[in-house]
Amino acid sequence: MTIHHRAAVLGSPIAHSLSPVLHNAGYRALGLDDWEYRRFEVDEAGLPGFVAGLEPAGWAGFSLTMPLKRAVMPLLDEVSETALLVDAVNTLVLEADGRRTGDNTDVPGLVAALRERGIDKVTHAAVLGAGATASSALAALAQLTDGPVTVYLRSPERAREMRELGDRLGLAVQTADWADGAAALDSPLTVSTTPVGATDPFAERLTATPGALFDVLYHPWPTPLAAACAARGGTVLGGLDLLVHQAVLQFERFTGVPRGPLAAMRAAGEAALGEG
């Protein structure tokens, strides 16, 4: 089999990325036998050289993970409005005319995952954490609520940045102390964007009827917070929901296919996590 089209995920560390599993499953599902998706260990210092050294033909684009989502921006000819708003590019498309364009599929991926579960409008919401994923969460929530969004965080500097981002999004953002984070689940929808273990202390402090929880972690799964929310009857989405929905949008951008094979990509991700 001759490979004519290639894509890949870049980042560091990258060995455990599920993106190759998802994208290659998508190619197989649609019979795109001349497509291949790989992973490359690339850090911030190595990114300019990697991009400059690409062969001119055959590369469709790249998925970008930490720590490259901001580092790639100076290397691009065009950046989407969404990516500029959240200051993060997770999708680099190599256009036919040679231009490098950057986009962010985490934001529409979050929205699509929630809408798939019937969550398309809430009166207000909460976010746990204030990193790059929290910025994407705010941009997604701006499409789902007119009410305030409370961000629970530790850093006063990030509190200011989150409120400023809210202003740019036209979203009322309030900030609250991280120690009170268990109260986030009193909201109709909470997006948890924190590293493994950060929200574990909140699991035993939930109200009897928590709202929906979108926890962006996918391994180990479920997190204690997700398990506690589900046990109390709350709707729970996990990191695989986000990963699959943002990946299918990348798949469509890279291949030009108007509707990517979401079900096949999800099944491949579930199987890979089950094996892990």
Tab-separated table of C-alpha atoms in Angstrom:
chain	number	residue	atom	x	y	z
A	1	MET	CA	0.000	0.000	0.000
A	2	THR	CA	1.399	3.386	-0.989
A	3	ILE	CA	0.862	6.271	1.422
A	4	HIS	CA	0.036	9.515	-0.377
A	5	HIS	CA	-1.477	11.521	2.474
A	6	ARG	CA	-0.113	11.939	5.964
A	7	ALA	CA	-1.063	13.626	9.199
A	8	ALA	CA	0.299	13.361	12.721
A	9	VAL	CA	0.103	14.578	16.299
A	10	LEU	CA	2.980	16.617	17.710
A	11	GLY	CA	3.818	17.247	21.340
A	12	SER	CA	5.948	16.239	24.310
A	13	PRO	CA	5.378	13.796	25.873
A	14	ILE	CA	3.454	12.107	23.074
A	15	ALA	CA	3.902	8.341	23.476
A	16	HIS	CA	0.476	7.772	25.043
A	17	SER	CA	-1.552	9.931	22.645
A	18	LEU	CA	-4.725	8.246	21.387
A	19	SER	CA	-4.890	10.453	18.301
A	20	PRO	CA	-3.217	7.913	15.950
A	21	VAL	CA	-5.713	5.269	17.086
A	22	LEU	CA	-8.676	7.552	16.372
A	23	HIS	CA	-7.557	8.969	13.037
A	24	ASN	CA	-6.289	5.691	11.587
A	25	ALA	CA	-9.579	4.035	12.575
A	26	GLY	CA	-11.360	6.820	10.707
A	27	TYR	CA	-9.287	6.197	7.598
A	28	ARG	CA	-10.072	2.492	7.701
A	29	ALA	CA	-13.779	3.131	8.225
A	30	LEU	CA	-13.975	5.267	5.085
A	31	GLY	CA	-11.614	3.189	2.960
A	32	LEU	CA	-8.956	5.907	2.831
A	33	ASP	CA	-6.209	3.350	2.361
A	34	ASP	CA	-3.574	5.828	1.206
A	35	TRP	CA	-3.785	7.870	4.416
A	36	GLU	CA	-1.545	7.451	7.468
A	37	TYR	CA	-1.521	9.215	10.858
A	38	ARG	CA	1.540	9.113	13.109
A	39	ARG	CA	2.945	10.732	16.264
A	40	PHE	CA	6.149	12.726	16.691
A	41	GLU	CA	7.887	13.806	19.882
A	42	VAL	CA	8.399	17.538	19.351
A	43	ASP	CA	8.967	20.172	22.023
A	44	GLU	CA	8.787	23.961	21.766
A	45	ALA	CA	12.447	24.324	20.824
A	46	GLY	CA	12.184	21.724	18.073
A	47	LEU	CA	8.897	22.858	16.534
A	48	PRO	CA	10.206	25.553	14.125
A	49	GLY	CA	12.790	23.183	12.684
A	50	PHE	CA	10.272	20.351	12.374
A	51	VAL	CA	7.804	22.515	10.474
A	52	ALA	CA	10.496	24.056	8.254
A	53	GLY	CA	11.867	20.623	7.379
A	54	LEU	CA	8.598	19.135	6.152
A	55	GLU	CA	8.512	17.651	2.689
A	56	PRO	CA	6.430	19.894	0.415
A	57	ALA	CA	3.971	17.207	-0.617
A	58	GLY	CA	1.879	14.657	1.210
A	59	TRP	CA	1.323	16.306	4.587
A	60	ALA	CA	-2.266	17.354	5.264
A	61	GLY	CA	-1.795	18.716	8.765
A	62	PHE	CA	-1.000	18.158	12.413
A	63	SER	CA	-2.801	17.840	15.713
A	64	LEU	CA	-0.983	19.799	18.419
A	65	THR	CA	-0.895	19.006	22.096
A	66	MET	CA	1.095	20.352	25.028
A	67	PRO	CA	3.367	22.305	24.973
A	68	LEU	CA	2.843	23.455	21.378
A	69	LYS	CA	-0.604	25.055	21.287
A	70	ARG	CA	0.794	28.561	21.722
A	71	ALA	CA	4.316	27.962	20.436
A	72	VAL	CA	2.995	27.186	16.939
A	73	MET	CA	1.210	30.499	16.477
A	74	PRO	CA	4.213	32.531	15.188
A	75	LEU	CA	4.781	29.866	12.530
A	76	LEU	CA	1.328	30.266	10.967
A	77	ASP	CA	0.074	32.365	8.063
A	78	GLU	CA	-3.477	32.517	9.401
A	79	VAL	CA	-5.142	31.778	12.743
A	80	SER	CA	-8.886	31.303	13.238
A	81	GLU	CA	-10.879	33.683	15.389
A	82	THR	CA	-11.610	30.927	17.895
A	83	ALA	CA	-7.938	30.030	18.286
A	84	LEU	CA	-7.012	33.693	18.709
A	85	LEU	CA	-9.668	34.156	21.381
A	86	VAL	CA	-8.382	31.314	23.538
A	87	ASP	CA	-4.736	31.786	22.521
A	88	ALA	CA	-4.383	28.130	21.589
A	89	VAL	CA	-4.040	26.264	18.294
A	90	ASN	CA	-4.569	22.508	18.360
A	91	THR	CA	-4.925	22.024	14.597
A	92	LEU	CA	-2.371	22.984	11.930
A	93	VAL	CA	-3.644	22.580	8.375
A	94	LEU	CA	-1.233	22.641	5.452
A	95	GLU	CA	-3.285	24.211	2.676
A	96	ALA	CA	-2.903	23.300	-0.989
A	97	ASP	CA	-1.401	26.721	-1.721
A	98	GLY	CA	1.314	26.198	0.888
A	99	ARG	CA	-0.186	28.354	3.627
A	100	ARG	CA	-0.169	27.136	7.211
A	101	THR	CA	-3.460	27.810	8.975
A	102	GLY	CA	-4.233	27.262	12.630
A	103	ASP	CA	-7.537	26.426	14.278
A	104	ASN	CA	-8.899	25.222	17.599
A	105	THR	CA	-11.242	22.219	17.504
A	106	ASP	CA	-11.387	21.829	21.290
A	107	VAL	CA	-14.006	24.586	21.517
A	108	PRO	CA	-16.476	23.212	18.948
A	109	GLY	CA	-15.606	19.702	20.151
A	110	LEU	CA	-16.758	20.563	23.664
A	111	VAL	CA	-19.977	22.054	22.317
A	112	ALA	CA	-20.651	19.058	20.045
A	113	ALA	CA	-20.028	16.537	22.831
A	114	LEU	CA	-22.456	18.320	25.155
A	115	ARG	CA	-25.125	18.684	22.482
A	116	GLU	CA	-24.812	14.981	21.688
A	117	ARG	CA	-25.892	14.366	25.283
A	118	GLY	CA	-28.793	16.805	25.005
A	119	ILE	CA	-27.079	19.716	26.755
A	120	ASP	CA	-27.446	22.692	24.447
A	121	LYS	CA	-28.530	25.453	26.836
A	122	VAL	CA	-27.971	26.031	30.559
A	123	THR	CA	-28.849	28.960	32.804
A	124	HIS	CA	-25.344	29.145	34.287
A	125	ALA	CA	-22.222	26.997	34.583
A	126	ALA	CA	-18.933	26.440	36.390
A	127	VAL	CA	-15.347	25.619	35.432
A	128	LEU	CA	-12.797	23.869	37.642
A	129	GLY	CA	-9.276	25.045	36.829
A	130	ALA	CA	-7.850	27.947	34.855
A	131	GLY	CA	-5.350	26.551	32.351
A	132	ALA	CA	-5.484	26.421	28.563
A	133	THR	CA	-8.357	23.916	28.525
A	134	ALA	CA	-10.340	26.178	30.855
A	135	SER	CA	-10.032	28.945	28.276
A	136	SER	CA	-11.486	26.626	25.634
A	137	ALA	CA	-14.232	25.656	28.077
A	138	LEU	CA	-15.204	29.307	28.541
A	139	ALA	CA	-15.360	29.821	24.784
A	140	ALA	CA	-17.599	26.765	24.479
A	141	LEU	CA	-19.814	27.836	27.361
A	142	ALA	CA	-20.297	31.222	25.700
A	143	GLN	CA	-22.346	29.290	23.109
A	144	LEU	CA	-24.385	27.443	25.731
A	145	THR	CA	-25.302	29.963	28.410
A	146	ASP	CA	-26.252	33.589	28.830
A	147	GLY	CA	-25.836	33.368	32.572
A	148	PRO	CA	-22.676	33.691	34.638
A	149	VAL	CA	-19.859	31.147	34.630
A	150	THR	CA	-17.968	30.697	37.900
A	151	VAL	CA	-14.333	29.627	37.583
A	152	TYR	CA	-12.800	27.939	40.632
A	153	LEU	CA	-9.044	28.506	40.737
A	154	ARG	CA	-5.975	29.123	42.859
A	155	SER	CA	-4.132	31.899	41.040
A	156	PRO	CA	-5.191	35.554	41.353
A	157	GLU	CA	-3.364	36.294	38.093
A	158	ARG	CA	-5.307	33.624	36.233
A	159	ALA	CA	-8.500	34.929	37.834
A	160	ARG	CA	-7.911	38.267	36.132
A	161	GLU	CA	-7.134	36.552	32.816
A	162	MET	CA	-10.288	34.446	33.001
A	163	ARG	CA	-12.437	37.516	33.633
A	164	GLU	CA	-10.759	39.327	30.747
A	165	LEU	CA	-11.412	36.383	28.446
A	166	GLY	CA	-15.035	36.439	29.558
A	167	ASP	CA	-15.222	40.095	28.548
A	168	ARG	CA	-13.894	39.260	25.076
A	169	LEU	CA	-16.422	36.431	24.770
A	170	GLY	CA	-19.335	38.528	26.028
A	171	LEU	CA	-19.656	36.100	28.939
A	172	ALA	CA	-20.076	37.074	32.588
A	173	VAL	CA	-17.215	35.290	34.371
A	174	GLN	CA	-16.969	35.172	38.148
A	175	THR	CA	-14.047	33.664	40.019
A	176	ALA	CA	-14.074	31.724	43.289
A	177	ASP	CA	-11.541	30.116	45.573
A	178	TRP	CA	-10.392	26.609	44.666
A	179	ALA	CA	-11.160	25.365	48.174
A	180	ASP	CA	-14.855	25.854	47.438
A	181	GLY	CA	-14.722	23.848	44.228
A	182	ALA	CA	-17.189	21.185	45.379
A	183	ALA	CA	-19.876	23.860	45.098
A	184	ALA	CA	-19.292	23.933	41.328
A	185	LEU	CA	-21.492	20.861	40.941
A	186	ASP	CA	-24.462	22.840	42.211
A	187	SER	CA	-24.452	24.419	38.735
A	188	PRO	CA	-26.443	22.816	35.891
A	189	LEU	CA	-23.123	22.174	34.116
A	190	THR	CA	-19.526	21.986	35.355
A	191	VAL	CA	-16.455	21.533	33.170
A	192	SER	CA	-13.459	20.135	35.052
A	193	THR	CA	-10.167	20.936	33.317
A	194	THR	CA	-7.684	19.930	36.007
A	195	PRO	CA	-4.880	17.316	36.147
A	196	VAL	CA	-5.328	13.851	37.615
A	197	GLY	CA	-6.150	13.940	41.325
A	198	ALA	CA	-6.832	17.662	41.633
A	199	THR	CA	-10.594	17.319	42.126
A	200	ASP	CA	-10.537	14.100	44.168
A	201	PRO	CA	-11.199	15.900	47.503
A	202	PHE	CA	-14.451	17.308	46.085
A	203	ALA	CA	-15.947	13.876	45.391
A	204	GLU	CA	-17.167	13.368	48.963
A	205	ARG	CA	-18.600	16.869	49.246
A	206	LEU	CA	-21.137	16.849	46.419
A	207	THR	CA	-24.746	17.800	46.934
A	208	ALA	CA	-27.363	15.082	46.661
A	209	THR	CA	-28.396	16.147	43.161
A	210	PRO	CA	-25.368	17.428	41.238
A	211	GLY	CA	-25.667	18.926	37.770
A	212	ALA	CA	-23.939	17.607	34.655
A	213	LEU	CA	-20.153	17.138	34.797
A	214	PHE	CA	-17.789	17.234	31.821
A	215	ASP	CA	-14.450	15.967	33.173
A	216	VAL	CA	-11.817	16.281	30.438
A	217	LEU	CA	-9.634	13.462	31.825
A	218	TYR	CA	-9.884	10.041	30.180
A	219	HIS	CA	-7.255	7.973	32.014
A	220	PRO	CA	-7.740	6.773	34.651
A	221	TRP	CA	-11.494	6.736	34.216
A	222	PRO	CA	-13.795	7.391	35.895
A	223	THR	CA	-12.222	9.978	38.144
A	224	PRO	CA	-13.500	9.933	41.741
A	225	LEU	CA	-15.438	13.131	41.037
A	226	ALA	CA	-17.041	11.651	37.912
A	227	ALA	CA	-17.931	8.444	39.754
A	228	ALA	CA	-19.484	10.380	42.650
A	229	CYS	CA	-21.491	12.560	40.273
A	230	ALA	CA	-22.784	9.545	38.342
A	231	ALA	CA	-23.686	7.737	41.581
A	232	ARG	CA	-25.905	10.671	42.514
A	233	GLY	CA	-27.680	10.631	39.173
A	234	GLY	CA	-25.733	13.388	37.423
A	235	THR	CA	-24.962	13.326	33.707
A	236	VAL	CA	-21.247	12.650	33.180
A	237	LEU	CA	-19.068	13.178	30.121
A	238	GLY	CA	-15.387	12.264	30.018
A	239	GLY	CA	-12.201	13.155	28.232
A	240	LEU	CA	-12.816	10.603	25.490
A	241	ASP	CA	-15.974	12.510	24.525
A	242	LEU	CA	-13.894	15.647	23.999
A	243	LEU	CA	-11.025	13.800	22.355
A	244	VAL	CA	-13.263	12.103	19.801
A	245	HIS	CA	-15.340	15.151	18.949
A	246	GLN	CA	-12.345	17.432	18.473
A	247	ALA	CA	-10.524	14.706	16.517
A	248	VAL	CA	-13.375	14.160	14.068
A	249	LEU	CA	-13.335	17.893	13.305
A	250	GLN	CA	-9.596	17.658	12.626
A	251	PHE	CA	-10.204	14.587	10.480
A	252	GLU	CA	-12.647	16.570	8.357
A	253	ARG	CA	-10.206	19.461	7.979
A	254	PHE	CA	-7.302	17.200	7.014
A	255	THR	CA	-9.162	14.935	4.579
A	256	GLY	CA	-11.854	17.208	3.175
A	257	VAL	CA	-14.496	14.609	4.100
A	258	PRO	CA	-17.645	16.549	5.043
A	259	ARG	CA	-18.675	14.214	7.853
A	260	GLY	CA	-16.061	12.194	9.685
A	261	PRO	CA	-16.720	8.685	11.053
A	262	LEU	CA	-17.409	9.643	14.657
A	263	ALA	CA	-18.748	6.237	15.741
A	264	ALA	CA	-15.760	4.325	14.353
A	265	MET	CA	-13.288	6.709	15.956
A	266	ARG	CA	-15.055	6.517	19.315
A	267	ALA	CA	-15.152	2.712	19.220
A	268	ALA	CA	-11.411	2.623	18.514
A	269	GLY	CA	-10.736	4.958	21.431
A	270	GLU	CA	-12.878	2.901	23.788
A	271	ALA	CA	-11.120	-0.278	22.716
A	272	ALA	CA	-7.681	1.264	23.219
A	273	LEU	CA	-8.556	2.521	26.699
A	274	GLY	CA	-10.049	-0.867	27.548
A	275	GLU	CA	-6.801	-2.558	26.590
A	276	GLY	CA	-4.873	-0.065	28.711
